[in-house]
Tab-separated table of N, CA and C in Angstrom:
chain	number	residue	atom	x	y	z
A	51	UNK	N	-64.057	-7.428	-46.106
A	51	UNK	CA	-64.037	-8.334	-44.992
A	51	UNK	C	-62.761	-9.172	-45.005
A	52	UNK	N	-62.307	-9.555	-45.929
A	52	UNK	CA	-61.333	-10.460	-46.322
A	52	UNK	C	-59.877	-9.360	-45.731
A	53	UNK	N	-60.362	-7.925	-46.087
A	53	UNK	CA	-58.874	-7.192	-45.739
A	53	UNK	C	-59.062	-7.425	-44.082
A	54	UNK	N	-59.933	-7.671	-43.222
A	54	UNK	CA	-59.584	-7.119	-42.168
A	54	UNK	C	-59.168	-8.463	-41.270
A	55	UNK	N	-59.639	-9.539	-41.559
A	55	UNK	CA	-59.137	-11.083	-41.538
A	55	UNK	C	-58.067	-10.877	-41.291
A	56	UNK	N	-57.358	-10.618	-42.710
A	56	UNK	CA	-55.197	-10.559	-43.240
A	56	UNK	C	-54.966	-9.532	-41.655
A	57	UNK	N	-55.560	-8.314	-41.487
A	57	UNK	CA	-54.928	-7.736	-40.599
A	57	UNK	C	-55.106	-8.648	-38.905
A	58	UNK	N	-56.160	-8.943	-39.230
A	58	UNK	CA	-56.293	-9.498	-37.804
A	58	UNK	C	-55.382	-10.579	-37.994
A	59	UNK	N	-55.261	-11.657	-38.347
A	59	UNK	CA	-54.074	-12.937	-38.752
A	59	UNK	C	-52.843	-12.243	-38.180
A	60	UNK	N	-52.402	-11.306	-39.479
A	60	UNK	CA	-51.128	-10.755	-39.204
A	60	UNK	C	-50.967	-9.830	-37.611
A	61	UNK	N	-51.655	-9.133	-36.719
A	61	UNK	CA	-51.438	-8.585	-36.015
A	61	UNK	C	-51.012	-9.904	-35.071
A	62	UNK	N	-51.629	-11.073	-34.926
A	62	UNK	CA	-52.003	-12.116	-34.044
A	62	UNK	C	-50.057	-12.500	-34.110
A	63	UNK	N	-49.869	-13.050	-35.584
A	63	UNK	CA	-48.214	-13.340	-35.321
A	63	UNK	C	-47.352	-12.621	-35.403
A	64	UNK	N	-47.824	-11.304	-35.452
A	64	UNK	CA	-47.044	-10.132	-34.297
A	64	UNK	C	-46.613	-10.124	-32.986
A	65	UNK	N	-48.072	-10.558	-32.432
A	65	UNK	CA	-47.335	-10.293	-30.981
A	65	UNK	C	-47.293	-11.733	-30.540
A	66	UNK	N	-47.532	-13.010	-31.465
A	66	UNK	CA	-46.818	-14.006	-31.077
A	66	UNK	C	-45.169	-13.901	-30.766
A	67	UNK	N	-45.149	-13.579	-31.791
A	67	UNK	CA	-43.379	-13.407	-32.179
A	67	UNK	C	-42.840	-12.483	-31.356
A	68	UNK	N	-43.374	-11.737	-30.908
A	68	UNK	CA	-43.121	-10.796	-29.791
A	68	UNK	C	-42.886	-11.354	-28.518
A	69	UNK	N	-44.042	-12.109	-28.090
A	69	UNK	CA	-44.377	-12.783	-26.924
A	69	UNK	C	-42.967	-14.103	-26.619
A	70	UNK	N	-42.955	-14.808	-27.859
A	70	UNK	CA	-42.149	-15.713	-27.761
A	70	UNK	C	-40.687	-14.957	-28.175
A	71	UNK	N	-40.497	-14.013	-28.363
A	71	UNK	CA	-39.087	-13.480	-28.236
A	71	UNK	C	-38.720	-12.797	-26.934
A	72	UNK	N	-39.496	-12.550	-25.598
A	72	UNK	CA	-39.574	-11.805	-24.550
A	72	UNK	C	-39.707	-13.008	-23.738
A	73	UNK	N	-40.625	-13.975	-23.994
A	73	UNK	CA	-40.761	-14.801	-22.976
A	73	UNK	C	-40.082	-16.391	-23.081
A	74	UNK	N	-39.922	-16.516	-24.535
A	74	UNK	CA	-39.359	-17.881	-25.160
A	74	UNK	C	-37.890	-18.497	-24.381
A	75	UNK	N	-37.567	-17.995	-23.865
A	75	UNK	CA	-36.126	-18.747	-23.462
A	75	UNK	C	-36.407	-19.956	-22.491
A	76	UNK	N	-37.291	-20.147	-22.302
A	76	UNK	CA	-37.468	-21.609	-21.207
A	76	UNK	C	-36.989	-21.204	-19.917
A	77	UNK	N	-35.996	-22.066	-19.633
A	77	UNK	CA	-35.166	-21.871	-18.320
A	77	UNK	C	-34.803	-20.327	-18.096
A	78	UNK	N	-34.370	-20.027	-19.137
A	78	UNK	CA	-33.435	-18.608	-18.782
A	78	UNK	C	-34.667	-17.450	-18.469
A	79	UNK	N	-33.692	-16.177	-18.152
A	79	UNK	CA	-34.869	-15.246	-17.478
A	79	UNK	C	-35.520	-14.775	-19.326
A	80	UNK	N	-36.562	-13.923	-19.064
A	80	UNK	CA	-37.301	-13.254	-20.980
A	80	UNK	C	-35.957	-12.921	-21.557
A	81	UNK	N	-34.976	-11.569	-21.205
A	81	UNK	CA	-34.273	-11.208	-21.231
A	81	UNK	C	-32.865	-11.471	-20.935
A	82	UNK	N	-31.821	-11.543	-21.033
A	82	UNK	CA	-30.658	-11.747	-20.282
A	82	UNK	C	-30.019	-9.839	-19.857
A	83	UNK	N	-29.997	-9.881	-18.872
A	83	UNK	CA	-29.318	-8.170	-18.198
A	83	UNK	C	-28.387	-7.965	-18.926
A	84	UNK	N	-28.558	-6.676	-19.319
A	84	UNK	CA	-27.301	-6.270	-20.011
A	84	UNK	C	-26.528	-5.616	-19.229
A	85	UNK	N	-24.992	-5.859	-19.502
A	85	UNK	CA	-24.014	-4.988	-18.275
A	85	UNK	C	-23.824	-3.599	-18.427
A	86	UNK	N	-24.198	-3.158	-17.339
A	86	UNK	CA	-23.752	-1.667	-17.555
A	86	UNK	C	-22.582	-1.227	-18.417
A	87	UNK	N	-22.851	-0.123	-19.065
A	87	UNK	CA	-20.969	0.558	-19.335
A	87	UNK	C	-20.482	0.802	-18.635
A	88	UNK	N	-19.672	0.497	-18.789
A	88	UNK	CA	-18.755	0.972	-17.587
A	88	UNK	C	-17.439	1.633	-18.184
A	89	UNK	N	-16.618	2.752	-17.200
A	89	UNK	CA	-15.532	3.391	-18.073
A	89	UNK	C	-14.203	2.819	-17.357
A	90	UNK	N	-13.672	2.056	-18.660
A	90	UNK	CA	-12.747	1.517	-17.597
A	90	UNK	C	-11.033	1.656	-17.775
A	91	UNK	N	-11.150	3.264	-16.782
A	91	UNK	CA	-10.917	4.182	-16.782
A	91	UNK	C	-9.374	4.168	-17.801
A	92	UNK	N	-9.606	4.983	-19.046
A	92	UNK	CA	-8.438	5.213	-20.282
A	92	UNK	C	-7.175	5.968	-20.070
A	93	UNK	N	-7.314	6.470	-18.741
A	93	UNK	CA	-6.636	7.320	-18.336
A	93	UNK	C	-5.581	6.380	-18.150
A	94	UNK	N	-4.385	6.778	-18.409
A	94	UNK	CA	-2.722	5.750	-18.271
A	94	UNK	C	-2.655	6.120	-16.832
A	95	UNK	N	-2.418	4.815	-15.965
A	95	UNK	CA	-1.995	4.744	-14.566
A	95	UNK	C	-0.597	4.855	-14.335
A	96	UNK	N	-0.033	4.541	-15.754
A	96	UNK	CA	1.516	4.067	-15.415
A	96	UNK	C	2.447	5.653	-15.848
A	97	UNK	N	1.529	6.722	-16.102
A	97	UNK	CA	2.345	7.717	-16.643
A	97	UNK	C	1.252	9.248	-16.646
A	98	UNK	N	2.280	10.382	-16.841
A	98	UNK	CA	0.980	11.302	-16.332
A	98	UNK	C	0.054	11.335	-17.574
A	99	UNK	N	-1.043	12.054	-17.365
A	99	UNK	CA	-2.094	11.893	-18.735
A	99	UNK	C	-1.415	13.201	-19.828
A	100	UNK	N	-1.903	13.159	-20.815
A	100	UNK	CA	-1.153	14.603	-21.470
A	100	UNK	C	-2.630	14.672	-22.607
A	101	UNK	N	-2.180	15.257	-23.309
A	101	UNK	CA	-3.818	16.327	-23.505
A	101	UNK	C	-4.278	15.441	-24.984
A	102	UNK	N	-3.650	14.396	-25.572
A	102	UNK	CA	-4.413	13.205	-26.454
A	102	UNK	C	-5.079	12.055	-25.209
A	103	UNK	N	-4.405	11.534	-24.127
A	103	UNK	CA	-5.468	10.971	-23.565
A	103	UNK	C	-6.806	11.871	-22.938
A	104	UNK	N	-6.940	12.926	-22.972
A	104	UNK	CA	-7.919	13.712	-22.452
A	104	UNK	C	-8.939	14.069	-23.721
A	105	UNK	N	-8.331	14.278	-24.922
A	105	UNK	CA	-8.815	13.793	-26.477
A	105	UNK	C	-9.663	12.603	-26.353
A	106	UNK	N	-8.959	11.568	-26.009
A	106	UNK	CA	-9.559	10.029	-26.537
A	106	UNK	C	-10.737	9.407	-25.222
A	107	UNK	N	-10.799	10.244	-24.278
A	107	UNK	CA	-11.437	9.807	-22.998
A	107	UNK	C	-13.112	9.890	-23.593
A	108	UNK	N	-13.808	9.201	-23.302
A	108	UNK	CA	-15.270	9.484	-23.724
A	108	UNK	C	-16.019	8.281	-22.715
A	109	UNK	N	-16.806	8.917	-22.605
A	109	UNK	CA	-17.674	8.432	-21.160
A	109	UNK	C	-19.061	7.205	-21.504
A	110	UNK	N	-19.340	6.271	-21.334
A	110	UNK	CA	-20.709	5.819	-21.576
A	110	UNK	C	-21.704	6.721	-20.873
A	111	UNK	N	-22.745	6.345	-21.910
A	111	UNK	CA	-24.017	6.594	-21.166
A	111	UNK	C	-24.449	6.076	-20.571
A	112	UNK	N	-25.704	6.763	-19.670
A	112	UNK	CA	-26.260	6.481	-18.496
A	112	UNK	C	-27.843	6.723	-18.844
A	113	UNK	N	-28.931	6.402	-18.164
A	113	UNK	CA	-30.222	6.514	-18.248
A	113	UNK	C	-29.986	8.010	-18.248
A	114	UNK	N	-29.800	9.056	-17.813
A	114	UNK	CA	-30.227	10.402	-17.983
A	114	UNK	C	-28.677	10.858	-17.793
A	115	UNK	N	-27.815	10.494	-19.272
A	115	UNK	CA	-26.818	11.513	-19.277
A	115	UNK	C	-25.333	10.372	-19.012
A	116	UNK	N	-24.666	10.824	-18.574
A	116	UNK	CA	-23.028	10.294	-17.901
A	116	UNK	C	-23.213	9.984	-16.678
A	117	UNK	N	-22.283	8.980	-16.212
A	117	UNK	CA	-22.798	8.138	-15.408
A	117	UNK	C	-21.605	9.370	-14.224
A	118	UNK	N	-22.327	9.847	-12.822
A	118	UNK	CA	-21.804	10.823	-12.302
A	118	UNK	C	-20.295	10.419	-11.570
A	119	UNK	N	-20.500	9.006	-11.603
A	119	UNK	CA	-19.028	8.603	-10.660
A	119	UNK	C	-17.945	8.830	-11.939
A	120	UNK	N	-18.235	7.975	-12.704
A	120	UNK	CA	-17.090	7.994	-13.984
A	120	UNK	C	-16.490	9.603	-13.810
A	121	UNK	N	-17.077	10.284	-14.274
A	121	UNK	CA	-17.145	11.685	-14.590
A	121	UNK	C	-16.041	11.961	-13.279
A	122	UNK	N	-16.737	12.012	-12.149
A	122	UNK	CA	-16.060	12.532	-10.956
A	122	UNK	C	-14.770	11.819	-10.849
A	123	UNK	N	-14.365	10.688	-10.836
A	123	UNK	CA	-13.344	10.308	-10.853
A	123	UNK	C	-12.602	10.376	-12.151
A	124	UNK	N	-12.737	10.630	-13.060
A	124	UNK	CA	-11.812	11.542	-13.926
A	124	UNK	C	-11.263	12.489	-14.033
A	125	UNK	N	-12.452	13.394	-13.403
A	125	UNK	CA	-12.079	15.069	-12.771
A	125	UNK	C	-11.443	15.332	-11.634
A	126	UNK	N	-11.841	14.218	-11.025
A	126	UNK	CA	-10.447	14.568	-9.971
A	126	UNK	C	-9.209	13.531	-10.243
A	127	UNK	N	-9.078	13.049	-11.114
A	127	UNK	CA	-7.512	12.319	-11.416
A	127	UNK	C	-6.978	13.627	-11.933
A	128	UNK	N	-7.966	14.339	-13.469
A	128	UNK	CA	-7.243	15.051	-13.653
A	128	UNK	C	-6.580	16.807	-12.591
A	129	UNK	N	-7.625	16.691	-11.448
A	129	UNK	CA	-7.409	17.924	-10.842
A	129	UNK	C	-6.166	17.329	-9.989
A	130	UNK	N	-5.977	16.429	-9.272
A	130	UNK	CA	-4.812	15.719	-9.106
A	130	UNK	C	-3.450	15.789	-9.330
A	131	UNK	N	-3.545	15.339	-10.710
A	131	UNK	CA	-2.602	15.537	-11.726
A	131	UNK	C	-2.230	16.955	-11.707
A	132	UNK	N	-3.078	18.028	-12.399
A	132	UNK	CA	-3.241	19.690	-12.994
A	132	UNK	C	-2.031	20.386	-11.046
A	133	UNK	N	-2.699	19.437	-9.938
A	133	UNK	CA	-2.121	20.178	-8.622
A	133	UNK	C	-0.928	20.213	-8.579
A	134	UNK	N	-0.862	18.767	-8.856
A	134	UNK	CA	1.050	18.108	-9.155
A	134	UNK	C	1.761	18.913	-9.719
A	135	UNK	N	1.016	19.003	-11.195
A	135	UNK	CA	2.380	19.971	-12.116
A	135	UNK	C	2.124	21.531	-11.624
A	136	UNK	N	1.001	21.815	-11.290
A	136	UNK	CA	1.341	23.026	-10.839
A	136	UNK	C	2.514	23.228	-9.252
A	137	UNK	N	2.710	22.479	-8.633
A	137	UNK	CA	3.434	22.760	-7.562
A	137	UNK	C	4.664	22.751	-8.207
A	138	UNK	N	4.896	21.478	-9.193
A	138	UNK	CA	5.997	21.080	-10.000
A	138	UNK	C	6.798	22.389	-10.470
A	139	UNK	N	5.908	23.330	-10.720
A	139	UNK	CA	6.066	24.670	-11.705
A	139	UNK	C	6.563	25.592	-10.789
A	140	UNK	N	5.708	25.950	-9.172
A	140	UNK	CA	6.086	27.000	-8.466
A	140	UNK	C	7.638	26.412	-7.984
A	141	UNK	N	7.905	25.012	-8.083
A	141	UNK	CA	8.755	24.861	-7.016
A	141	UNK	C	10.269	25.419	-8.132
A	142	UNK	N	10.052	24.846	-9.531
A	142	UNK	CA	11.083	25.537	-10.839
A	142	UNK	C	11.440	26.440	-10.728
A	143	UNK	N	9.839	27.429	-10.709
A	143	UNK	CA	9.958	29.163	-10.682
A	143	UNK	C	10.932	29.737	-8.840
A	144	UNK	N	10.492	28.929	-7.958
A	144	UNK	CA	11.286	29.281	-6.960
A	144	UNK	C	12.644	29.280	-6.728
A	145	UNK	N	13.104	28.090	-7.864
A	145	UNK	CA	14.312	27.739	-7.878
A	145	UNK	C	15.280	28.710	-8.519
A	146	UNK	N	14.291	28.719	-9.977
A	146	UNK	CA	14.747	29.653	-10.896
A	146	UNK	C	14.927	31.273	-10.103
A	147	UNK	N	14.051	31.395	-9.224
A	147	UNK	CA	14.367	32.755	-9.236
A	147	UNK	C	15.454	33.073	-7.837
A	148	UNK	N	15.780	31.880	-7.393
A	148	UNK	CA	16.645	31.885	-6.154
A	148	UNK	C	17.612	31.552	-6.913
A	149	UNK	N	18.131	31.038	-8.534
A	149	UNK	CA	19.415	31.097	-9.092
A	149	UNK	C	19.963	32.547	-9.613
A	150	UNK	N	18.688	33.209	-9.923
A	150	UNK	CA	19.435	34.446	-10.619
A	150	UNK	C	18.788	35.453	-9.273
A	151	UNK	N	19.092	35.279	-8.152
A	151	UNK	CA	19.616	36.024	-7.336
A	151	UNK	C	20.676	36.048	-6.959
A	152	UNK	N	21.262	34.595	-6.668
A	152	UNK	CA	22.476	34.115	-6.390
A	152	UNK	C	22.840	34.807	-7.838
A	153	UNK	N	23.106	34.790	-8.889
A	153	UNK	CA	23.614	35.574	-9.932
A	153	UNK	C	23.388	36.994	-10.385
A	154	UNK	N	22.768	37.713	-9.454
A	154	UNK	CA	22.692	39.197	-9.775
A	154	UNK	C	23.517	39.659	-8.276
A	155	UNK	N	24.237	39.062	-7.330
A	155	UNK	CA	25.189	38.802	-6.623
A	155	UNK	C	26.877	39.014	-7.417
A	156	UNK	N	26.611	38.021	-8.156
A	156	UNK	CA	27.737	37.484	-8.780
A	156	UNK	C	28.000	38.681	-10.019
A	157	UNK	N	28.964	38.892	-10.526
A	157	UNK	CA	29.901	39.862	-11.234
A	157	UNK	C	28.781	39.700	-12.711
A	158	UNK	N	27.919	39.286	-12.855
A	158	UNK	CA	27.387	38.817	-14.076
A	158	UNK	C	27.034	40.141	-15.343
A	159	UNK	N	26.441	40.512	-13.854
A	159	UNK	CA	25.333	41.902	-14.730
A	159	UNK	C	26.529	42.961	-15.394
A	160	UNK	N	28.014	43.031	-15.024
A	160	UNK	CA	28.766	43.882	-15.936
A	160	UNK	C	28.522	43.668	-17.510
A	161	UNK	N	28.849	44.796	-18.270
A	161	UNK	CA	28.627	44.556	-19.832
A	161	UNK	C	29.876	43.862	-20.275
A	162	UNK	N	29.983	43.361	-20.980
A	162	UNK	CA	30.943	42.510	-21.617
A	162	UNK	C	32.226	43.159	-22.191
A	163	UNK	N	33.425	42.601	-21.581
A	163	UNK	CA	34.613	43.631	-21.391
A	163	UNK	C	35.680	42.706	-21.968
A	164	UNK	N	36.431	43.047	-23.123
A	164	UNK	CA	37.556	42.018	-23.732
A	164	UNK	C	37.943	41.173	-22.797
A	165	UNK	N	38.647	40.525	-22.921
A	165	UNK	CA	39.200	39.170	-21.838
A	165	UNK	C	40.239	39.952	-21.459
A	166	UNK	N	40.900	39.885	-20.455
A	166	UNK	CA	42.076	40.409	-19.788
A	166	UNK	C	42.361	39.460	-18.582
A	167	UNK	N	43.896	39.519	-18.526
A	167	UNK	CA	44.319	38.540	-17.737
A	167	UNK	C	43.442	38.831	-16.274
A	168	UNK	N	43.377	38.045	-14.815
A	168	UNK	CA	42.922	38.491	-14.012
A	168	UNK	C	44.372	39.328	-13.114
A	169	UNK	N	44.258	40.330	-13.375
A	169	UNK	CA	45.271	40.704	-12.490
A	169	UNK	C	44.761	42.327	-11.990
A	170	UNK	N	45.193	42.887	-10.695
A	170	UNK	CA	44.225	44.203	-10.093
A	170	UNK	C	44.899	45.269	-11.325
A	171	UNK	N	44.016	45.990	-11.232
A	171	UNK	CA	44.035	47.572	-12.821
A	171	UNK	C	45.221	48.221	-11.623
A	172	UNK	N	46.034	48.949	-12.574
A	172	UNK	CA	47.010	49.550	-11.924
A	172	UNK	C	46.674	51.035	-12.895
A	173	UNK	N	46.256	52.207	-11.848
A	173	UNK	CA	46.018	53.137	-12.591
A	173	UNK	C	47.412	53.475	-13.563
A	174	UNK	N	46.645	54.055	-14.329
A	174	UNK	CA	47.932	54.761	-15.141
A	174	UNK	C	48.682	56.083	-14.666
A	175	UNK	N	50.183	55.705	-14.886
A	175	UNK	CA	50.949	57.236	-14.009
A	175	UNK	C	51.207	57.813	-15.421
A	176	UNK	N	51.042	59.492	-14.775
A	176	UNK	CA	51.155	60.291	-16.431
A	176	UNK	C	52.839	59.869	-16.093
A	177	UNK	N	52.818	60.134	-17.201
A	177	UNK	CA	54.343	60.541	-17.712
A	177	UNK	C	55.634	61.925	-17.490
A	178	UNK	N	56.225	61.914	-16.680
A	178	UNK	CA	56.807	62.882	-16.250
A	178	UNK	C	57.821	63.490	-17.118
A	179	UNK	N	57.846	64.772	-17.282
A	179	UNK	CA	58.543	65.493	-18.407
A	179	UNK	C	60.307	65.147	-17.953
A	180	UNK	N	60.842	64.774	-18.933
A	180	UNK	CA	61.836	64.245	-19.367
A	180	UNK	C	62.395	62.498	-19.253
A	181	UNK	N	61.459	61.830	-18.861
A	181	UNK	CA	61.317	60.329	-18.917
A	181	UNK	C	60.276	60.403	-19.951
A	182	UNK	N	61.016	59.586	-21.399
A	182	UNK	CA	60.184	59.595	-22.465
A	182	UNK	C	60.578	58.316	-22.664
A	183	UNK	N	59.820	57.713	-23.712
A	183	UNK	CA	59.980	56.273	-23.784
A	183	UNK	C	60.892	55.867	-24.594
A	184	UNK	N	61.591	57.118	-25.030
A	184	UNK	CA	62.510	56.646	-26.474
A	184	UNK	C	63.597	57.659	-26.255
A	185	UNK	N	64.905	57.113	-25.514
A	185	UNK	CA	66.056	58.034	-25.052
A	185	UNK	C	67.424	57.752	-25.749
């Protein structure tokens, strides 16, 4: 009998302590709201992202999962971004390949020929029998 007393006692300033930790604040509300997480956003504004800030990015949680805006607006900064350098790239490759046209134009593609002054090739005249070089 005596054990079930202790339990009853003790259950009682259980949910005292309970009660007055939920409801005890007087003025204030039981609780004070806790602020959402929020992601606020790691991504560098001042420069493009490169693949350690995409490393270090990590999202709060949400009641069931990642919170869907965060997420979305990350994915499209980075699809954004990914569009940029890709145009960045075709516009190189366009360039690049409109230079070595302009250079498959140009005298380039010959194989590599000692240096010689620039002056036009003057075929060679044979040598006519009795003009020798040593008279």
């Amino acid at each position: 009998m005596v054990m079930f007393l202790f339990l009853v006692v003790a259950l009682a300033v259980v949910v005292a302590a309970v009660t007055l930790a939920v409801v005890g604040g007087g003025e204030q509300a039981p609780l004070p709201e806790a602020a959402p997480e929020r992601l606020y956003d790691p991504l560098p504004p001042d420069r493009p992202v490169n693949r350690a800030d995409v490393d270090a990015l990590r999202f709060p949680l949400a009641a069931r999962g990642y919170r869907m805006s965060d997420v979305d607006d990350a994915l499209n900064r980075l699809a954004a971004e990914l569009a940029e350098r890709d145009a960045r790239i075709a516009d190189l490759e366009s360039a690049l390949t409109g230079a070595r046209t302009a250079a498959g134009r140009a005298p380039m593609d010959r194989p590599n020929r000692p240096n010689r002054p620039n002056r036009p090739e003057q075929p060679e005249q044979p040598e006519q029998p009795g003009q020798g070089a040593e008279q």
